[in-house]
Amino acid sequence: MSKSFVKAIEILDCFITNPEMTINELAETANMPKTTVFRLASSLEEAGLLVKKRKSSHEVTYRMGLKLLIYGKHVSQHMEYNKIALPHMKRLNKEIDELVHVTIIEGNEAVYVETVDSSKPVRLVVKIGARAPLYAGSAPKLLLSGLSNDEVDEYLKNVELKKLTKNTLDNSERIKEEIEKIRENGYSISYSENFKDTVGFSYPIYDHEGNMVAAIGVSIPDIDHTKEREDFLLVSLEKTVKKIWEETGYIQT
């Protein structure tokens, strides 16, 4: 990680205890040279993360910008959806005894932000915070399908498509075809695309405006997969996500 980036974060941390400071006060609090603090504060101001206030011709202070509030709101919204989804995830897990997870987009990746593990001796485990590319796996593909066509094109133009398993889709046109299939079906399935020997199923979580904010999924070892089991899990997952939609205020049309 860039040293300048780390130092910029340390500058922002200073405002947790003191909401408004001069360059001299920042330099003392952060224990950095004044020239370094001035350079970093100017960059943070340009990015909208700090706001400069001139009190007099000789006194200028800085405070956190409203852009940080937007970031905080974005994070809190996802935390809110996790809180709504978790009781339903636990009930689904109790019914099917399989790994249940919630995934969101962060940057150009899917991030697992909530999981409920199976109690089976042979089971899948995904750690909270684990990341996956958006082109591999049921939940990541589902999240990718929620983007606009222009956003999908931009993503595929800039991402390096790697074969994570023999089943990973590593061709842009095939990925676009898969996205259209997901949009048509309303859910996503993955057969060992991100992790070997796994099968995954995912449905979208929408907010009250119909925006896809997360994906709720079930993953099982492929040795447990049958067509009957697949149909059962898809029905159970659909029932669960519809209950979540009721709480998020999404009305299915």
Short mmCIF file of C-alpha atoms in Angstrom, two decimals:
data_model
loop_
_atom_site.label_atom_id
_atom_site.label_comp_id
_atom_site.label_asym_id
_atom_site.label_seq_id
_atom_site.Cartn_x
_atom_site.Cartn_y
_atom_site.Cartn_z
CA MET A 1 0.00 0.00 0.00
CA SER A 2 1.27 3.50 -0.87
CA LYS A 3 2.94 5.27 2.06
CA SER A 4 1.31 8.54 1.00
CA PHE A 5 -2.10 6.86 1.07
CA VAL A 6 -1.47 5.54 4.58
CA LYS A 7 -0.35 8.98 5.74
CA ALA A 8 -3.47 10.55 4.21
CA ILE A 9 -5.62 8.12 6.22
CA GLU A 10 -3.68 9.11 9.34
CA ILE A 11 -4.49 12.75 8.59
CA LEU A 12 -8.21 11.91 8.40
CA ASP A 13 -7.93 9.95 11.65
CA CYS A 14 -6.83 13.14 13.41
CA PHE A 15 -10.27 14.66 12.89
CA ILE A 16 -11.93 11.93 14.95
CA THR A 17 -10.81 13.64 18.14
CA ASN A 18 -10.71 17.23 16.89
CA PRO A 19 -13.24 18.22 14.20
CA GLU A 20 -11.42 21.37 13.02
CA MET A 21 -7.67 22.03 12.89
CA THR A 22 -5.03 24.25 11.37
CA ILE A 23 -2.05 22.84 9.47
CA ASN A 24 0.15 23.37 12.53
CA GLU A 25 -2.33 21.51 14.75
CA LEU A 26 -2.61 18.70 12.21
CA ALA A 27 1.16 18.40 11.95
CA GLU A 28 1.45 18.16 15.73
CA THR A 29 -1.43 15.68 16.08
CA ALA A 30 -0.27 13.47 13.21
CA ASN A 31 3.40 13.84 14.18
CA MET A 32 4.37 14.67 10.59
CA PRO A 33 6.36 17.49 8.98
CA LYS A 34 4.28 20.57 8.23
CA THR A 35 5.14 20.40 4.49
CA THR A 36 3.91 16.79 4.30
CA VAL A 37 0.68 17.63 6.11
CA PHE A 38 0.04 20.63 3.84
CA ARG A 39 0.56 18.50 0.70
CA LEU A 40 -1.72 15.71 1.94
CA ALA A 41 -4.39 18.10 3.21
CA SER A 42 -4.43 19.86 -0.19
CA SER A 43 -4.91 16.51 -1.96
CA LEU A 44 -7.68 15.49 0.44
CA GLU A 45 -9.36 18.85 -0.09
CA GLU A 46 -9.18 18.40 -3.86
CA ALA A 47 -10.82 14.96 -3.48
CA GLY A 48 -13.63 16.44 -1.38
CA LEU A 49 -12.61 14.59 1.79
CA LEU A 50 -11.50 17.76 3.59
CA VAL A 51 -12.95 21.28 3.49
CA LYS A 52 -10.76 24.36 3.99
CA LYS A 53 -12.13 27.33 5.91
CA ARG A 54 -10.33 30.68 5.91
CA LYS A 55 -10.94 32.46 9.23
CA SER A 56 -8.57 35.33 8.51
CA SER A 57 -5.72 36.18 6.16
CA HIS A 58 -3.38 34.29 8.50
CA GLU A 59 -5.58 31.48 9.81
CA VAL A 60 -6.92 28.57 7.76
CA THR A 61 -8.54 25.49 9.25
CA TYR A 62 -9.63 22.15 7.84
CA ARG A 63 -12.54 19.85 8.65
CA MET A 64 -13.93 16.64 7.17
CA GLY A 65 -15.93 17.02 3.95
CA LEU A 66 -19.48 15.86 3.32
CA LYS A 67 -18.17 13.27 0.85
CA LEU A 68 -17.17 11.16 3.85
CA LEU A 69 -20.80 11.29 4.97
CA ILE A 70 -21.80 9.82 1.60
CA TYR A 71 -19.29 7.00 2.07
CA GLY A 72 -20.55 6.43 5.60
CA LYS A 73 -24.15 6.32 4.41
CA HIS A 74 -23.20 3.79 1.74
CA VAL A 75 -21.52 1.54 4.32
CA SER A 76 -24.37 1.90 6.82
CA GLN A 77 -26.93 0.99 4.14
CA HIS A 78 -25.10 -2.26 3.45
CA MET A 79 -24.88 -2.94 7.18
CA GLU A 80 -28.62 -2.32 7.38
CA TYR A 81 -29.30 -4.86 4.63
CA ASN A 82 -27.04 -7.36 6.39
CA LYS A 83 -29.03 -6.84 9.59
CA ILE A 84 -32.31 -7.40 7.71
CA ALA A 85 -31.02 -10.48 5.90
CA LEU A 86 -29.31 -12.27 8.81
CA PRO A 87 -32.41 -13.65 10.62
CA HIS A 88 -33.72 -14.96 7.30
CA MET A 89 -30.32 -16.47 6.51
CA LYS A 90 -30.33 -18.29 9.84
CA ARG A 91 -33.81 -19.67 9.25
CA LEU A 92 -32.84 -20.83 5.76
CA ASN A 93 -29.66 -22.40 7.12
CA LYS A 94 -31.67 -24.27 9.75
CA GLU A 95 -33.99 -25.57 7.03
CA ILE A 96 -31.36 -26.70 4.50
CA ASP A 97 -28.16 -26.97 6.61
CA GLU A 98 -25.96 -25.48 3.89
CA LEU A 99 -23.66 -22.47 3.70
CA VAL A 100 -25.71 -19.28 3.27
CA HIS A 101 -24.01 -15.98 2.39
CA VAL A 102 -24.64 -12.36 1.47
CA THR A 103 -22.36 -10.64 -1.02
CA ILE A 104 -21.99 -7.03 -2.18
CA ILE A 105 -19.97 -5.20 -4.83
CA GLU A 106 -16.96 -3.25 -3.64
CA GLY A 107 -14.93 -1.72 -6.43
CA ASN A 108 -14.54 -4.38 -9.12
CA GLU A 109 -14.97 -7.34 -6.78
CA ALA A 110 -17.64 -9.22 -4.89
CA VAL A 111 -17.16 -9.25 -1.11
CA TYR A 112 -18.76 -11.76 1.26
CA VAL A 113 -20.13 -9.65 4.12
CA GLU A 114 -22.27 -12.19 6.01
CA THR A 115 -22.17 -15.99 6.24
CA VAL A 116 -23.99 -18.75 8.13
CA ASP A 117 -22.15 -22.09 8.04
CA SER A 118 -23.48 -25.58 7.60
CA SER A 119 -23.11 -28.07 10.46
CA LYS A 120 -22.36 -30.99 8.11
CA PRO A 121 -19.05 -32.87 8.50
CA VAL A 122 -18.24 -32.15 4.84
CA ARG A 123 -19.16 -28.52 4.26
CA LEU A 124 -18.06 -25.34 2.57
CA VAL A 125 -16.66 -22.38 4.50
CA VAL A 126 -16.30 -18.81 3.23
CA LYS A 127 -14.81 -16.18 5.52
CA ILE A 128 -16.44 -12.78 5.90
CA GLY A 129 -14.36 -10.35 3.88
CA ALA A 130 -13.40 -12.92 1.24
CA ARG A 131 -13.36 -11.48 -2.26
CA ALA A 132 -14.10 -12.86 -5.71
CA PRO A 133 -14.04 -11.50 -9.27
CA LEU A 134 -17.45 -10.53 -10.62
CA TYR A 135 -17.30 -13.00 -13.51
CA ALA A 136 -16.95 -16.18 -11.40
CA GLY A 137 -19.45 -17.70 -8.96
CA SER A 138 -23.21 -17.40 -8.58
CA ALA A 139 -23.27 -14.33 -6.32
CA PRO A 140 -20.56 -12.37 -8.17
CA LYS A 141 -22.18 -13.03 -11.57
CA LEU A 142 -25.54 -11.98 -10.18
CA LEU A 143 -24.09 -8.71 -8.90
CA LEU A 144 -22.46 -8.13 -12.29
CA SER A 145 -25.83 -8.66 -13.98
CA GLY A 146 -27.24 -5.85 -11.84
CA LEU A 147 -24.97 -3.30 -13.53
CA SER A 148 -25.93 -1.47 -16.71
CA ASN A 149 -24.68 -2.82 -20.05
CA ASP A 150 -22.22 0.08 -20.29
CA GLU A 151 -20.88 -0.68 -16.81
CA VAL A 152 -20.54 -4.37 -17.70
CA ASP A 153 -18.65 -3.47 -20.90
CA GLU A 154 -16.34 -1.15 -18.95
CA TYR A 155 -15.70 -3.84 -16.33
CA LEU A 156 -14.92 -6.54 -18.91
CA LYS A 157 -12.67 -4.15 -20.84
CA ASN A 158 -10.50 -3.50 -17.78
CA VAL A 159 -10.50 -6.82 -15.92
CA GLU A 160 -8.10 -9.69 -16.59
CA LEU A 161 -10.23 -12.81 -17.06
CA LYS A 162 -8.44 -15.70 -15.37
CA LYS A 163 -9.29 -19.38 -15.28
CA LEU A 164 -9.85 -20.00 -11.57
CA THR A 165 -11.21 -23.49 -12.31
CA LYS A 166 -11.81 -25.40 -15.54
CA ASN A 167 -15.40 -24.09 -15.51
CA THR A 168 -14.59 -20.39 -15.09
CA LEU A 169 -16.03 -18.21 -17.83
CA ASP A 170 -13.01 -16.39 -19.27
CA ASN A 171 -14.53 -15.03 -22.48
CA SER A 172 -16.31 -11.66 -22.52
CA GLU A 173 -19.02 -12.75 -24.95
CA ARG A 174 -19.81 -15.88 -22.95
CA ILE A 175 -19.99 -13.79 -19.77
CA LYS A 176 -22.42 -11.37 -21.44
CA GLU A 177 -24.57 -14.32 -22.55
CA GLU A 178 -24.55 -15.60 -18.98
CA ILE A 179 -25.58 -12.16 -17.68
CA GLU A 180 -28.57 -12.09 -20.03
CA LYS A 181 -29.55 -15.57 -18.86
CA ILE A 182 -29.36 -14.45 -15.22
CA ARG A 183 -31.46 -11.35 -15.91
CA GLU A 184 -34.06 -13.50 -17.66
CA ASN A 185 -34.20 -16.14 -14.89
CA GLY A 186 -33.94 -13.74 -11.95
CA TYR A 187 -31.28 -15.86 -10.23
CA SER A 188 -27.79 -17.22 -10.82
CA ILE A 189 -26.20 -20.67 -10.68
CA SER A 190 -22.51 -21.57 -10.68
CA TYR A 191 -21.07 -25.02 -11.19
CA SER A 192 -17.52 -24.90 -9.78
CA GLU A 193 -16.61 -21.58 -11.45
CA ASN A 194 -14.93 -19.80 -8.54
CA PHE A 195 -14.14 -22.69 -6.20
CA LYS A 196 -13.62 -26.26 -7.36
CA ASP A 197 -16.16 -28.93 -6.41
CA THR A 198 -18.89 -26.47 -5.41
CA VAL A 199 -22.30 -25.52 -6.72
CA GLY A 200 -23.80 -22.12 -5.88
CA PHE A 201 -27.22 -20.51 -6.19
CA SER A 202 -27.96 -16.80 -5.67
CA TYR A 203 -30.90 -14.40 -5.71
CA PRO A 204 -30.76 -10.57 -5.66
CA ILE A 205 -31.59 -8.38 -2.68
CA TYR A 206 -33.25 -5.16 -3.86
CA ASP A 207 -33.86 -1.89 -2.04
CA HIS A 208 -37.20 -0.09 -2.10
CA GLU A 209 -36.29 1.59 -5.40
CA GLY A 210 -35.51 -1.71 -7.11
CA ASN A 211 -31.73 -1.32 -7.01
CA MET A 212 -29.75 -4.52 -6.50
CA VAL A 213 -27.82 -3.90 -3.28
CA ALA A 214 -26.61 -7.42 -2.49
CA ALA A 215 -26.89 -11.09 -3.38
CA ILE A 216 -28.03 -13.85 -1.05
CA GLY A 217 -26.69 -17.26 -1.94
CA VAL A 218 -26.38 -20.91 -0.98
CA SER A 219 -23.28 -22.97 -1.75
CA ILE A 220 -22.96 -26.76 -1.48
CA PRO A 221 -20.29 -29.40 -2.20
CA ASP A 222 -20.84 -30.79 -5.68
CA ILE A 223 -20.94 -34.33 -4.27
CA ASP A 224 -24.29 -33.36 -2.70
CA HIS A 225 -25.69 -31.93 -5.92
CA THR A 226 -28.62 -33.52 -7.70
CA LYS A 227 -31.30 -31.97 -9.88
CA GLU A 228 -33.82 -32.57 -7.11
CA ARG A 229 -31.55 -30.91 -4.54
CA GLU A 230 -30.98 -27.96 -6.88
CA ASP A 231 -34.72 -27.43 -7.39
CA PHE A 232 -35.36 -27.63 -3.65
CA LEU A 233 -32.63 -25.12 -2.81
CA LEU A 234 -33.77 -22.66 -5.48
CA VAL A 235 -37.33 -22.76 -4.17
CA SER A 236 -36.16 -22.34 -0.55
CA LEU A 237 -33.84 -19.48 -1.50
CA GLU A 238 -36.56 -17.72 -3.50
CA LYS A 239 -38.98 -17.91 -0.56
CA THR A 240 -36.31 -16.47 1.72
CA VAL A 241 -35.36 -13.58 -0.54
CA LYS A 242 -39.01 -12.61 -1.04
CA LYS A 243 -39.33 -12.25 2.74
CA ILE A 244 -36.24 -10.03 2.71
CA TRP A 245 -37.77 -7.94 -0.09
CA GLU A 246 -40.82 -7.34 2.09
CA GLU A 247 -38.57 -5.79 4.73
CA THR A 248 -36.51 -3.71 2.30
CA GLY A 249 -39.69 -2.32 0.76
CA TYR A 250 -39.11 -3.82 -2.69
CA ILE A 251 -42.33 -4.56 -4.58
CA GLN A 252 -41.98 -7.22 -7.25
CA THR A 253 -43.67 -6.27 -10.53
#
